[in-house]
Amino acid sequence: MATPLVTLTQIQLAYGHHPLLDHADLTLSSGERVGLIGRNGAGKSSLLKLIDGRNTPDDGDIMRIGGLKIATVEQEPDLPSDSTVLDVLCADYLETEDWARPARAQALIDELGLNADALIVGLSGGTRKRVALAKALADEPDLLLLDEPTNHLDFIGIAWLEKLLQNARCSVVIITHDRRFLDAVATRIVELDRGKLFSFPGNFTQWQQRKAEWLEAEKEQNAKFDKFLAQEEVWIRKGVEARRTRNEGRVRRLEQLRRERTARRERSGNVNLAVAEGQRSGKLVAELQHVSHGYGDKRLINDLTTVILRKDRIGLIGPNGAGKTTLLKIILGKLEPNEGIVKLGTNLTIGYFDQMRSQLDENTTLADTISPGSEWVEIGDQRKHIMSYLEDFLFPPARARSPVSSLSGGERARLVLARMFARPTNILVLDEPTNDLDIETLELLEELLQDYPGTVLLVSHDRAFLNNVVTQTLAWEGGGLWREYAGGYDDWLEQRPADVPVFAPNENKSVAERDASAAKPAVKPASRAKPAKAGRITSWEQKELDALPETIAALEARQSALVDALADGEIYTKDPDRVHEINSELATIEAELGKSFERWEALEAKQAAAD
């Protein structure tokens, strides 16, 4: 049965004008995986610090079950640079007398393909993130807190993490912008919105449906409130005679209504994305003929021939270290290949989104970053003042003169987008643009890229973002081989040859090791015996087929009733054991539905073949 691990009651926390948490309540129970979502700057990371005790609230109570072990993996893990991987995973085991820890650490190192003797200082961002995850798992926590765990991980790393969390014994709270990841992992979504915490059972897709309904209801409620307030304001402004005889109770009610309206925190607006379109490029953007490139024994690109045309939206996918950024530079003419010919088109004006945000000067103000020496920005045929333009990207005028060094990761990402979109372009190059952006901004960026009249080159490990944006995919398939596919990530999965794995079996090998593995001839799978010709459907199978629709309908009705029961947020506080029971039953029903549909399709196919 589910046990409450951490309970937050009437929590208040403020940094600045608006509270991050405003009388917020939350209960985290055993056996659940909570996806924590919300706008950049809403206070999600601050909430994690309250849960694990790194910070204390301004007011309210936090209760933790006795002996609770919490492990936290921050967005940018702070690891001792002069330590080895094994040292980090085994830290303090002598003091704690956890004699089994070295064995657990070694098992995790083997599972992740890490080098136990490697120094932290020389590791990539993705490897550092995996070390931090391994350290947290070696702690064997009851509650695992993850802040943007998919940042710096490639597809196979994300898939590994999904499987690990699905099978984890501990409860998990995850801050992430990766919608596909949330769909695969979360059993509950908690949204931090304007200081309040709202709980929704299910995964991200289910949350989207419920949130749309909730926002519409909130909009209608606020409209009714404002109409009533306006009527009361008209009454109170009547003539002198009316004021002499007015009801004092009604006056007090009006004053209360005014206070409520003043206290109401409106939902902040969305980022207003618009791009300054440059002169149209020629039809040809770039043509690569038999291009090969590498460094030493690392063969990153091997005999690639491709043509990129105006309006193409191309996604480059591959594991960390495969050479995606190198290939981008070659396509754009920024790097000469070792072999082959690169022909560039005419009138190319490039906007570049760098995953490391290296084009930002830490000491420059936001305003000068966007439009140095000018107070105006030209977006198409529209001229905007720099203050108004920054507000489009959710930067208030008071922040315009702040230095870049004062920005959070999400704010830096928005500033890079603002800077790029303020300059006329006909090619947008985006290298991991989804890191640090909140989900709503991601969806708006998707819409802009879908309508962008120029060419888009995109490197991303966000599978949903790739599916929603690109029309073509250039995929790394080992040994420096890059192959073109129509469509996005899911289309590549379906179209790739059967002997091509989803990148490498172990992404943590060096590129040279992966190339050597990929260069080996694929083992031809043993031929399968042809199935016997299907016979006529039997009478008992026909009876089973006739009964299946009713069985499926009953399962779906029960599933719907259970989901409605979870929709009542109070159940998480009043009856957490029932939450666990409902989630277990829902998992059973999901499995039964899958089997029923599979059986129905098989019997339908047999009946059709017999006919």
Coordinates of C-alpha atoms in Angstrom, one line a residue:
M1 CA 0.0 0.0 0.0
A2 CA 1.1 3.6 -0.7
T3 CA 2.8 5.4 2.1
P4 CA 3.0 9.2 2.3
L5 CA 6.8 10.0 2.1
V6 CA 6.7 13.8 2.1
T7 CA 3.8 16.1 2.9
L8 CA 3.9 19.9 2.2
T9 CA 1.1 21.9 3.9
Q10 CA 0.3 25.6 3.2
I11 CA 3.9 26.2 2.0
Q12 CA 4.9 29.8 1.2
L13 CA 8.1 30.8 -0.5
A14 CA 9.0 34.1 -2.2
Y15 CA 12.0 35.5 -4.0
G16 CA 10.9 39.0 -5.1
H17 CA 7.5 40.4 -5.9
H18 CA 5.4 37.3 -6.5
P19 CA 5.5 34.2 -4.3
L20 CA 6.9 31.1 -6.0
L21 CA 4.7 29.0 -3.7
D22 CA 1.5 30.5 -2.3
H23 CA -0.1 28.3 0.4
A24 CA 0.7 25.3 -1.7
D25 CA 0.0 21.7 -0.7
L26 CA 1.6 18.5 -2.0
T27 CA 1.8 14.9 -0.9
L28 CA 4.4 12.5 -2.4
S29 CA 3.7 8.8 -1.8
S30 CA 5.6 5.6 -2.3
G31 CA 5.4 3.8 -5.6
E32 CA 4.6 6.9 -7.7
R33 CA 6.5 8.8 -10.4
V34 CA 5.6 12.5 -10.5
G35 CA 6.3 14.7 -13.5
L36 CA 6.7 18.3 -12.2
I37 CA 6.0 20.9 -14.9
G38 CA 5.6 24.6 -15.1
R39 CA 6.9 27.8 -16.7
N40 CA 10.6 28.7 -16.6
G41 CA 11.0 30.6 -13.4
A42 CA 7.9 29.3 -11.7
G43 CA 9.9 27.7 -8.9
K44 CA 10.2 24.0 -9.8
S45 CA 13.8 23.7 -8.8
S46 CA 13.1 25.7 -5.6
L47 CA 10.4 23.2 -4.8
L48 CA 12.8 20.3 -5.1
K49 CA 15.1 22.1 -2.7
L50 CA 12.3 22.3 -0.2
I51 CA 11.5 18.6 -0.6
D52 CA 15.0 17.4 0.0
G53 CA 15.7 19.9 2.8
R54 CA 18.3 22.1 1.1
N55 CA 16.0 25.1 1.7
T56 CA 13.3 26.0 4.2
P57 CA 10.0 27.6 3.4
D58 CA 9.0 31.1 4.5
D59 CA 5.9 29.6 6.1
G60 CA 4.1 26.3 6.2
D61 CA 4.9 22.7 7.3
I62 CA 7.0 19.9 5.6
M63 CA 6.6 16.5 7.1
R64 CA 8.9 13.6 6.1
I65 CA 8.5 10.0 7.0
G66 CA 11.2 8.8 9.5
G67 CA 14.4 7.5 8.0
L68 CA 13.5 8.8 4.6
K69 CA 16.5 8.7 2.1
I70 CA 16.3 11.3 -0.6
A71 CA 18.8 11.6 -3.6
T72 CA 18.8 14.6 -5.9
V73 CA 20.3 14.9 -9.4
E74 CA 20.5 18.6 -10.3
Q75 CA 20.3 20.0 -13.8
E76 CA 24.0 20.7 -13.9
P77 CA 25.6 18.2 -11.4
D78 CA 28.3 19.6 -9.2
L79 CA 30.9 16.8 -9.1
P80 CA 34.5 17.0 -7.8
S81 CA 36.6 17.5 -10.9
D82 CA 39.7 15.8 -9.5
S83 CA 37.9 12.6 -8.5
T84 CA 37.4 9.5 -10.6
V85 CA 34.1 8.0 -11.5
L86 CA 34.5 5.2 -9.0
D87 CA 35.5 7.6 -6.3
V88 CA 32.3 9.7 -6.9
L89 CA 30.1 6.7 -6.7
C90 CA 31.7 5.3 -3.6
A91 CA 32.0 8.5 -1.7
D92 CA 31.6 8.2 2.1
Y93 CA 30.9 4.5 2.1
L94 CA 33.5 3.9 4.8
E95 CA 32.0 6.5 7.1
T96 CA 28.5 5.1 6.5
E97 CA 29.7 1.5 6.7
D98 CA 27.8 0.7 3.6
W99 CA 30.0 -2.2 2.6
A100 CA 27.8 -3.2 -0.3
R101 CA 28.2 0.2 -2.0
P102 CA 31.4 -0.6 -4.0
A103 CA 29.7 -3.6 -5.6
R104 CA 26.6 -1.5 -6.4
A105 CA 28.8 1.2 -7.8
Q106 CA 30.7 -1.2 -10.0
A107 CA 27.5 -2.8 -11.3
L108 CA 26.2 0.6 -12.3
I109 CA 29.5 1.5 -14.0
D110 CA 29.3 -1.7 -16.0
E111 CA 25.6 -1.1 -16.9
L112 CA 26.3 2.4 -18.1
G113 CA 29.6 1.6 -19.8
L114 CA 31.5 4.1 -17.8
N115 CA 35.2 4.2 -17.2
A116 CA 35.7 3.7 -13.5
D117 CA 39.2 5.4 -13.6
A118 CA 38.2 8.4 -15.7
L119 CA 38.6 11.8 -14.1
I120 CA 35.4 13.9 -13.9
V121 CA 37.2 16.9 -15.3
G122 CA 37.6 15.3 -18.7
L123 CA 34.0 14.0 -19.1
S124 CA 31.4 15.4 -21.5
G125 CA 28.1 16.8 -20.2
G126 CA 26.2 13.7 -21.1
T127 CA 28.7 11.4 -19.3
R128 CA 28.7 13.7 -16.2
K129 CA 24.9 13.5 -16.1
R130 CA 25.1 9.7 -16.2
V131 CA 27.7 9.7 -13.4
A132 CA 25.4 11.8 -11.3
L133 CA 22.5 9.5 -12.0
A134 CA 24.6 6.5 -11.1
K135 CA 25.7 8.1 -7.8
A136 CA 22.1 8.8 -6.9
L137 CA 21.0 5.2 -7.6
A138 CA 24.0 3.9 -5.6
D139 CA 22.5 5.7 -2.6
E140 CA 19.4 3.4 -2.9
P141 CA 17.0 6.3 -2.0
D142 CA 13.4 6.0 -1.1
L143 CA 12.7 9.2 -3.1
L144 CA 14.7 10.3 -6.2
L145 CA 14.5 13.9 -7.4
L146 CA 15.6 14.6 -11.0
D147 CA 16.0 18.1 -12.4
E148 CA 16.0 18.0 -16.3
P149 CA 17.6 14.5 -16.4
T150 CA 17.4 14.2 -20.2
N151 CA 19.5 17.3 -20.9
H152 CA 22.8 16.1 -22.5
L153 CA 21.6 12.6 -22.9
D154 CA 21.1 11.1 -26.4
F155 CA 18.3 8.8 -27.5
I156 CA 19.7 5.6 -26.1
G157 CA 20.6 7.3 -22.8
I158 CA 17.0 8.6 -22.6
A159 CA 15.7 5.1 -23.3
W160 CA 17.9 3.6 -20.6
L161 CA 16.7 6.2 -18.1
E162 CA 13.0 5.6 -19.1
K163 CA 13.4 1.8 -18.5
L164 CA 15.3 2.4 -15.2
L165 CA 12.6 4.7 -13.8
Q166 CA 9.8 2.4 -14.9
N167 CA 11.4 -0.4 -12.9
A168 CA 12.6 1.7 -10.0
R169 CA 11.7 0.7 -6.5
C170 CA 11.9 4.3 -5.2
S171 CA 9.4 7.1 -5.8
V172 CA 10.5 9.7 -8.3
V173 CA 9.9 13.4 -8.9
I174 CA 11.1 14.6 -12.4
I175 CA 11.4 18.1 -13.7
T176 CA 11.6 17.8 -17.5
H177 CA 10.4 19.5 -20.8
D178 CA 10.6 16.2 -22.7
R179 CA 6.9 15.3 -23.4
R180 CA 7.7 11.9 -24.8
F181 CA 9.7 11.1 -21.7
L182 CA 6.8 12.2 -19.4
D183 CA 4.4 10.0 -21.3
A184 CA 6.6 7.0 -20.9
V185 CA 7.5 7.5 -17.2
A186 CA 5.0 9.6 -15.2
T187 CA 2.1 8.2 -13.2
R188 CA 1.0 11.7 -12.1
I189 CA 1.6 15.2 -13.3
V190 CA 1.9 18.1 -10.8
E191 CA 1.9 21.6 -12.3
L192 CA 3.3 24.6 -10.5
D193 CA 1.3 27.5 -11.8
R194 CA 1.2 31.0 -10.2
G195 CA 2.2 29.7 -6.8
K196 CA -0.2 26.8 -6.6
L197 CA 0.3 23.1 -7.2
F198 CA -2.3 21.3 -9.3
S199 CA -2.3 17.5 -9.5
F200 CA -3.5 15.4 -12.5
P201 CA -3.4 11.6 -12.6
G202 CA -1.8 10.0 -15.6
N203 CA 0.9 11.0 -18.0
F204 CA 1.6 14.2 -20.0
T205 CA -0.9 13.6 -22.8
Q206 CA -3.7 12.9 -20.4
W207 CA -2.7 16.1 -18.5
Q208 CA -2.9 18.2 -21.7
Q209 CA -6.6 17.2 -22.2
R210 CA -7.5 17.8 -18.6
K211 CA -5.6 21.1 -18.4
A212 CA -7.4 22.5 -21.5
E213 CA -10.7 21.8 -19.8
W214 CA -9.5 23.3 -16.5
L215 CA -8.3 26.5 -18.1
E216 CA -11.6 27.0 -20.0
A217 CA -13.5 26.6 -16.7
E218 CA -11.1 29.1 -15.0
K219 CA -11.7 31.5 -17.8
E220 CA -15.4 31.3 -17.5
Q221 CA -15.3 31.7 -13.7
N222 CA -13.1 34.8 -13.9
A223 CA -15.4 36.3 -16.6
K224 CA -18.4 35.8 -14.3
F225 CA -16.5 37.3 -11.3
D226 CA -15.4 40.4 -13.4
K227 CA -19.0 40.9 -14.7
F228 CA -20.3 40.9 -11.1
L229 CA -17.6 43.2 -9.9
A230 CA -18.4 45.6 -12.7
Q231 CA -22.1 45.6 -11.8
E232 CA -21.2 46.4 -8.1
E233 CA -18.9 49.2 -9.2
V234 CA -21.7 50.8 -11.2
W235 CA -24.0 50.6 -8.2
I236 CA -21.5 52.2 -5.8
R237 CA -21.0 55.1 -8.2
K238 CA -24.6 56.2 -8.2
G239 CA -25.6 59.7 -7.3
V240 CA -25.4 61.5 -4.0
E241 CA -28.9 60.3 -2.9
A242 CA -28.1 56.7 -3.6
R243 CA -24.8 56.9 -1.7
R244 CA -26.7 58.2 1.4
T245 CA -29.0 55.2 1.4
R246 CA -26.6 52.5 0.2
N247 CA -26.3 49.3 2.1
E248 CA -23.1 49.2 4.1
G249 CA -22.9 45.4 3.9
R250 CA -22.9 45.7 0.1
V251 CA -20.1 48.3 0.3
R252 CA -18.0 45.9 2.4
R253 CA -18.7 43.1 -0.1
L254 CA -17.5 45.4 -2.9
E255 CA -14.3 46.2 -1.0
Q256 CA -13.7 42.4 -0.6
L257 CA -14.4 41.8 -4.3
R258 CA -11.8 44.5 -5.2
R259 CA -9.2 42.8 -2.9
E260 CA -9.9 39.4 -4.4
R261 CA -9.5 40.9 -7.9
T262 CA -6.2 42.6 -7.0
A263 CA -4.9 39.4 -5.4
R264 CA -5.8 37.3 -8.4
R265 CA -2.6 36.3 -10.3
E266 CA -3.3 36.2 -14.0
R267 CA -1.7 33.6 -16.1
S268 CA 1.4 35.2 -17.7
G269 CA 1.3 35.5 -21.4
N270 CA 3.0 33.2 -23.9
V271 CA 6.3 34.0 -25.6
N272 CA 5.5 35.9 -28.8
L273 CA 7.6 34.3 -31.4
A274 CA 8.2 36.0 -34.8
V275 CA 11.2 35.7 -37.0
A276 CA 12.7 38.4 -39.3
E277 CA 12.7 36.8 -42.7
G278 CA 15.7 37.6 -44.8
Q279 CA 16.1 37.7 -48.6
R280 CA 15.0 34.4 -50.1
S281 CA 17.9 32.0 -50.7
G282 CA 18.4 30.2 -54.0
K283 CA 16.7 26.9 -54.5
L284 CA 19.9 25.1 -53.7
V285 CA 21.1 25.6 -50.1
A286 CA 23.9 23.0 -50.0
E287 CA 25.1 20.0 -52.0
L288 CA 27.5 17.5 -50.5
Q289 CA 29.3 15.1 -52.9
H290 CA 31.2 12.1 -51.4
V291 CA 32.1 14.0 -48.2
S292 CA 34.2 12.2 -45.6
H293 CA 35.6 13.7 -42.4
G294 CA 37.2 12.6 -39.1
Y295 CA 39.8 13.3 -36.5
G296 CA 42.6 10.8 -36.2
D297 CA 41.1 7.4 -36.0
K298 CA 37.6 8.8 -35.5
R299 CA 35.6 8.5 -38.7
L300 CA 32.6 10.8 -38.2
I301 CA 31.4 11.1 -41.8
N302 CA 32.0 8.5 -44.5
D303 CA 31.2 9.2 -48.2
L304 CA 28.0 11.3 -47.7
T305 CA 26.2 12.6 -50.7
T306 CA 23.1 14.7 -50.2
V307 CA 21.3 17.8 -51.4
I308 CA 19.5 20.4 -49.2
L309 CA 16.9 22.6 -50.8
R310 CA 15.1 25.8 -49.8
K311 CA 12.3 25.1 -47.3
D312 CA 13.7 21.7 -46.2
R313 CA 13.4 21.0 -42.5
I314 CA 16.1 18.5 -41.7
G315 CA 16.7 16.8 -38.4
L316 CA 20.2 15.4 -37.7
I317 CA 20.1 12.5 -35.2
G318 CA 22.7 10.3 -33.7
P319 CA 24.4 9.5 -30.3
N320 CA 26.7 11.9 -28.5
G321 CA 30.0 12.1 -30.2
A322 CA 28.7 10.9 -33.6
G323 CA 29.6 14.2 -35.3
K324 CA 26.3 16.0 -35.7
T325 CA 27.7 19.5 -34.9
T326 CA 30.7 18.7 -37.2
L327 CA 28.3 17.8 -40.0
L328 CA 26.4 21.0 -39.5
K329 CA 29.5 23.1 -39.9
I330 CA 30.4 21.3 -43.1
I331 CA 26.9 21.8 -44.5
L332 CA 27.2 25.5 -43.7
G333 CA 30.6 25.9 -45.2
K334 CA 32.2 26.6 -41.8
L335 CA 34.5 23.6 -42.0
E336 CA 36.3 22.0 -44.9
P337 CA 35.9 18.2 -45.1
N338 CA 38.9 15.9 -45.3
E339 CA 37.4 14.6 -48.6
G340 CA 34.7 15.4 -51.0
I341 CA 33.0 18.6 -52.4
V342 CA 30.6 21.0 -50.7
K343 CA 28.7 23.4 -52.9
L344 CA 26.8 26.2 -51.2
G345 CA 23.8 28.0 -52.6
T346 CA 23.4 31.8 -53.0
N347 CA 22.0 34.5 -50.6
L348 CA 22.4 32.4 -47.5
T349 CA 21.7 34.3 -44.3
I350 CA 22.1 32.0 -41.3
G351 CA 20.7 32.2 -37.8
Y352 CA 22.5 29.9 -35.3
F353 CA 21.2 28.6 -32.0
D354 CA 24.1 27.1 -30.1
Q355 CA 23.4 24.5 -27.5
M356 CA 26.2 26.0 -25.3
R357 CA 24.8 29.6 -25.7
S358 CA 28.4 30.6 -26.4
Q359 CA 27.3 33.6 -28.4
L360 CA 26.1 35.3 -25.2
D361 CA 28.4 37.8 -23.5
E362 CA 28.0 37.5 -19.8
N363 CA 28.7 41.2 -19.1
T364 CA 26.4 42.6 -21.8
T365 CA 22.9 43.7 -21.0
L366 CA 19.8 42.0 -22.4
A367 CA 18.9 45.0 -24.5
D368 CA 22.4 45.3 -26.0
T369 CA 22.5 41.6 -26.7
I370 CA 19.4 42.0 -28.9
S371 CA 20.1 45.3 -30.6
P372 CA 23.5 46.8 -29.7
G373 CA 23.5 50.6 -30.1
S374 CA 19.8 50.9 -31.0
E375 CA 16.5 51.0 -29.2
W376 CA 14.6 49.4 -32.1
V377 CA 14.2 46.0 -33.7
E378 CA 13.0 45.4 -37.2
I379 CA 10.8 42.2 -37.5
G380 CA 9.7 41.9 -41.1
D381 CA 7.8 45.1 -41.9
Q382 CA 7.2 45.8 -38.2
R383 CA 9.4 48.1 -36.1
K384 CA 9.4 47.4 -32.3
H385 CA 11.0 49.1 -29.4
I386 CA 13.6 46.9 -27.7
M387 CA 11.5 47.0 -24.4
S388 CA 8.4 45.7 -26.2
Y389 CA 10.4 43.1 -28.1
L390 CA 12.0 41.8 -24.8
E391 CA 8.5 41.6 -23.3
D392 CA 7.5 39.3 -26.2
F393 CA 10.1 36.8 -24.8
L394 CA 8.8 37.3 -21.2
F395 CA 11.5 39.7 -20.1
P396 CA 9.9 42.7 -18.2
P397 CA 11.3 46.2 -18.9
A398 CA 13.1 46.2 -15.5
R399 CA 15.3 43.3 -16.7
A400 CA 16.4 45.0 -20.0
R401 CA 19.5 46.5 -18.4
S402 CA 20.4 43.4 -16.4
P403 CA 23.5 41.5 -17.5
V404 CA 23.3 38.1 -19.2
S405 CA 25.1 36.6 -16.2
S406 CA 21.9 37.1 -14.1
L407 CA 19.8 34.8 -16.3
S408 CA 18.7 31.3 -15.6
G409 CA 19.1 28.5 -18.1
G410 CA 15.6 28.9 -19.5
E411 CA 16.0 32.7 -19.7
R412 CA 19.3 32.3 -21.6
A413 CA 17.6 30.0 -24.1
R414 CA 14.8 32.6 -24.6
L415 CA 17.4 35.3 -25.1
V416 CA 19.3 33.3 -27.7
L417 CA 16.0 32.8 -29.6
A418 CA 15.2 36.5 -29.3
R419 CA 18.6 37.5 -30.6
M420 CA 18.4 35.0 -33.5
F421 CA 14.9 36.0 -34.5
A422 CA 15.7 39.7 -34.5
R423 CA 18.1 39.3 -37.4
P424 CA 16.9 38.6 -41.0
T425 CA 17.6 34.9 -41.9
N426 CA 16.7 32.4 -44.5
I427 CA 18.3 29.4 -42.7
L428 CA 17.8 28.6 -39.1
V429 CA 20.3 26.2 -37.5
L430 CA 19.2 24.9 -34.1
D431 CA 21.6 22.8 -32.1
E432 CA 19.7 21.3 -29.1
P433 CA 17.2 24.2 -28.8
T434 CA 14.9 22.4 -26.5
N435 CA 17.2 22.2 -23.4
D436 CA 15.9 24.6 -20.7
L437 CA 12.8 25.7 -22.5
D438 CA 9.4 25.1 -20.9
I439 CA 6.8 23.0 -22.7
E440 CA 4.6 25.9 -23.7
T441 CA 7.5 27.8 -25.3
L442 CA 8.6 24.5 -27.1
E443 CA 5.1 24.2 -28.6
L444 CA 5.1 27.8 -29.8
L445 CA 8.6 27.3 -31.3
E446 CA 7.3 24.2 -33.1
E447 CA 4.6 26.3 -34.7
L448 CA 7.0 29.0 -35.8
L449 CA 9.4 26.4 -37.4
Q450 CA 6.5 24.7 -39.2
D451 CA 5.5 28.0 -40.8
Y452 CA 9.1 29.3 -41.4
P453 CA 9.5 30.0 -45.1
G454 CA 13.3 29.3 -45.1
T455 CA 15.4 26.2 -44.4
V456 CA 15.7 24.6 -41.0
L457 CA 18.6 22.4 -39.8
L458 CA 17.8 20.9 -36.4
V459 CA 19.9 18.8 -34.0
S460 CA 17.8 17.5 -31.1
H461 CA 17.2 14.5 -28.8
D462 CA 13.7 15.6 -28.1
R463 CA 11.7 13.0 -30.1
A464 CA 8.4 14.8 -30.0
F465 CA 10.0 18.0 -31.2
L466 CA 11.7 16.2 -34.1
N467 CA 8.4 14.5 -35.1
N468 CA 6.5 17.8 -35.0
V469 CA 9.1 19.9 -36.9
V470 CA 11.2 18.1 -39.5
T471 CA 10.2 16.7 -42.9
Q472 CA 13.5 14.8 -43.4
T473 CA 16.0 13.1 -41.2
L474 CA 19.8 12.5 -41.6
A475 CA 20.6 9.6 -39.3
W476 CA 24.0 8.3 -38.1
E477 CA 24.1 4.6 -38.5
G478 CA 27.6 3.6 -37.4
G479 CA 31.0 3.6 -39.2
G480 CA 30.6 7.2 -40.3
L481 CA 27.5 6.2 -42.3
W482 CA 24.7 8.8 -42.6
R483 CA 21.5 7.9 -44.3
E484 CA 18.5 10.1 -45.4
Y485 CA 14.9 9.3 -44.4
A486 CA 11.6 11.0 -45.0
G487 CA 9.8 12.3 -41.9
G488 CA 10.9 12.6 -38.2
Y489 CA 12.2 10.3 -35.5
D490 CA 9.3 7.8 -35.5
D491 CA 9.5 7.6 -39.3
W492 CA 13.2 6.8 -39.1
L493 CA 12.5 4.0 -36.5
E494 CA 10.0 2.4 -38.9
Q495 CA 12.0 2.9 -42.1
R496 CA 15.6 2.0 -41.0
P497 CA 16.9 -1.4 -42.2
A498 CA 16.4 -4.3 -39.8
D499 CA 20.1 -4.7 -39.2
V500 CA 20.5 -1.1 -38.1
P501 CA 20.0 -0.8 -34.3
V502 CA 18.8 2.4 -32.6
F503 CA 22.3 3.7 -32.8
A504 CA 24.8 1.7 -30.7
P505 CA 24.1 -1.0 -28.1
N506 CA 26.1 1.1 -25.7
E507 CA 26.3 4.8 -26.3
N508 CA 29.1 5.2 -23.8
K509 CA 31.7 3.5 -26.0
S510 CA 34.1 5.7 -27.8
V511 CA 33.1 6.7 -31.3
A512 CA 36.0 4.6 -32.6
E513 CA 34.6 1.5 -30.7
R514 CA 31.2 2.2 -32.1
D515 CA 32.5 2.5 -35.6
A516 CA 34.4 -0.7 -35.3
S517 CA 31.3 -2.5 -34.1
A518 CA 29.1 -0.9 -36.8
A519 CA 31.7 -1.8 -39.5
K520 CA 31.3 -5.6 -38.8
P521 CA 29.0 -7.3 -41.3
A522 CA 25.5 -7.8 -39.9
V523 CA 24.6 -11.3 -38.9
K524 CA 21.8 -12.5 -41.1
P525 CA 18.9 -13.6 -38.9
A526 CA 17.9 -17.2 -39.2
S527 CA 15.1 -17.7 -41.6
R528 CA 11.8 -18.3 -39.9
A529 CA 9.6 -21.2 -40.9
K530 CA 6.5 -20.2 -42.7
P531 CA 3.4 -20.4 -40.5
A532 CA 0.9 -23.1 -41.3
K533 CA -2.0 -21.9 -43.3
A534 CA -4.8 -20.7 -41.1
G535 CA -7.7 -23.0 -40.9
R536 CA -11.4 -22.1 -40.5
I537 CA -12.3 -20.3 -37.3
T538 CA -13.7 -22.8 -34.7
S539 CA -17.1 -22.4 -33.0
W540 CA -15.5 -21.6 -29.7
E541 CA -13.2 -19.0 -31.3
Q542 CA -16.3 -17.5 -33.0
K543 CA -18.0 -17.3 -29.6
E544 CA -15.0 -15.7 -28.1
L545 CA -14.8 -13.2 -30.9
D546 CA -18.5 -12.3 -30.5
A547 CA -18.0 -11.7 -26.7
L548 CA -14.8 -9.6 -27.0
P549 CA -16.4 -6.2 -27.8
E550 CA -18.5 -6.4 -24.7
T551 CA -15.5 -7.4 -22.6
I552 CA -13.5 -4.5 -24.0
A553 CA -16.3 -2.0 -23.4
A554 CA -16.6 -3.2 -19.7
L555 CA -12.8 -2.8 -19.2
E556 CA -12.9 0.7 -20.8
A557 CA -15.8 1.7 -18.6
R558 CA -14.0 0.6 -15.5
Q559 CA -10.8 2.4 -16.6
S560 CA -12.8 5.6 -17.1
A561 CA -14.4 5.3 -13.6
L562 CA -11.0 4.9 -12.0
V563 CA -9.4 7.8 -13.9
D564 CA -12.4 10.0 -12.7
A565 CA -11.7 8.9 -9.1
L566 CA -8.1 10.0 -9.4
A567 CA -9.1 13.3 -10.8
D568 CA -10.2 14.4 -7.3
G569 CA -7.0 15.9 -6.0
E570 CA -8.1 15.4 -2.4
I571 CA -7.7 11.6 -2.7
Y572 CA -3.8 12.0 -2.7
T573 CA -4.0 13.6 0.8
K574 CA -7.0 11.8 2.4
D575 CA -6.6 8.3 1.0
P576 CA -3.1 7.7 -0.5
D577 CA -3.5 3.9 -0.1
R578 CA -6.5 4.1 -2.4
V579 CA -4.4 6.0 -5.0
H580 CA -1.9 3.1 -5.0
E581 CA -4.7 0.5 -5.4
I582 CA -6.3 2.5 -8.3
N583 CA -3.0 2.8 -10.1
S584 CA -2.4 -0.9 -9.7
E585 CA -5.8 -1.7 -11.0
L586 CA -5.4 0.7 -13.9
A587 CA -2.1 -1.0 -14.9
T588 CA -3.9 -4.4 -14.8
I589 CA -6.7 -3.1 -17.0
E590 CA -4.3 -1.6 -19.4
A591 CA -2.6 -5.0 -19.8
E592 CA -5.9 -6.8 -20.2
L593 CA -7.1 -4.3 -22.8
G594 CA -3.9 -4.8 -24.8
K595 CA -4.4 -8.6 -24.7
S596 CA -8.1 -8.3 -25.6
F597 CA -7.4 -6.0 -28.6
E598 CA -4.6 -8.3 -29.8
R599 CA -6.8 -11.3 -29.5
W600 CA -9.7 -9.6 -31.3
E601 CA -7.4 -8.6 -34.2
A602 CA -6.1 -12.2 -34.5
L603 CA -9.5 -13.7 -34.5
E604 CA -10.8 -11.1 -37.0
A605 CA -7.9 -11.8 -39.3
K606 CA -8.5 -15.6 -39.0
Q607 CA -12.2 -15.1 -39.8
A608 CA -11.4 -12.9 -42.8
A609 CA -8.8 -15.4 -44.1
A610 CA -11.3 -18.2 -43.8
D611 CA -14.0 -16.2 -45.7

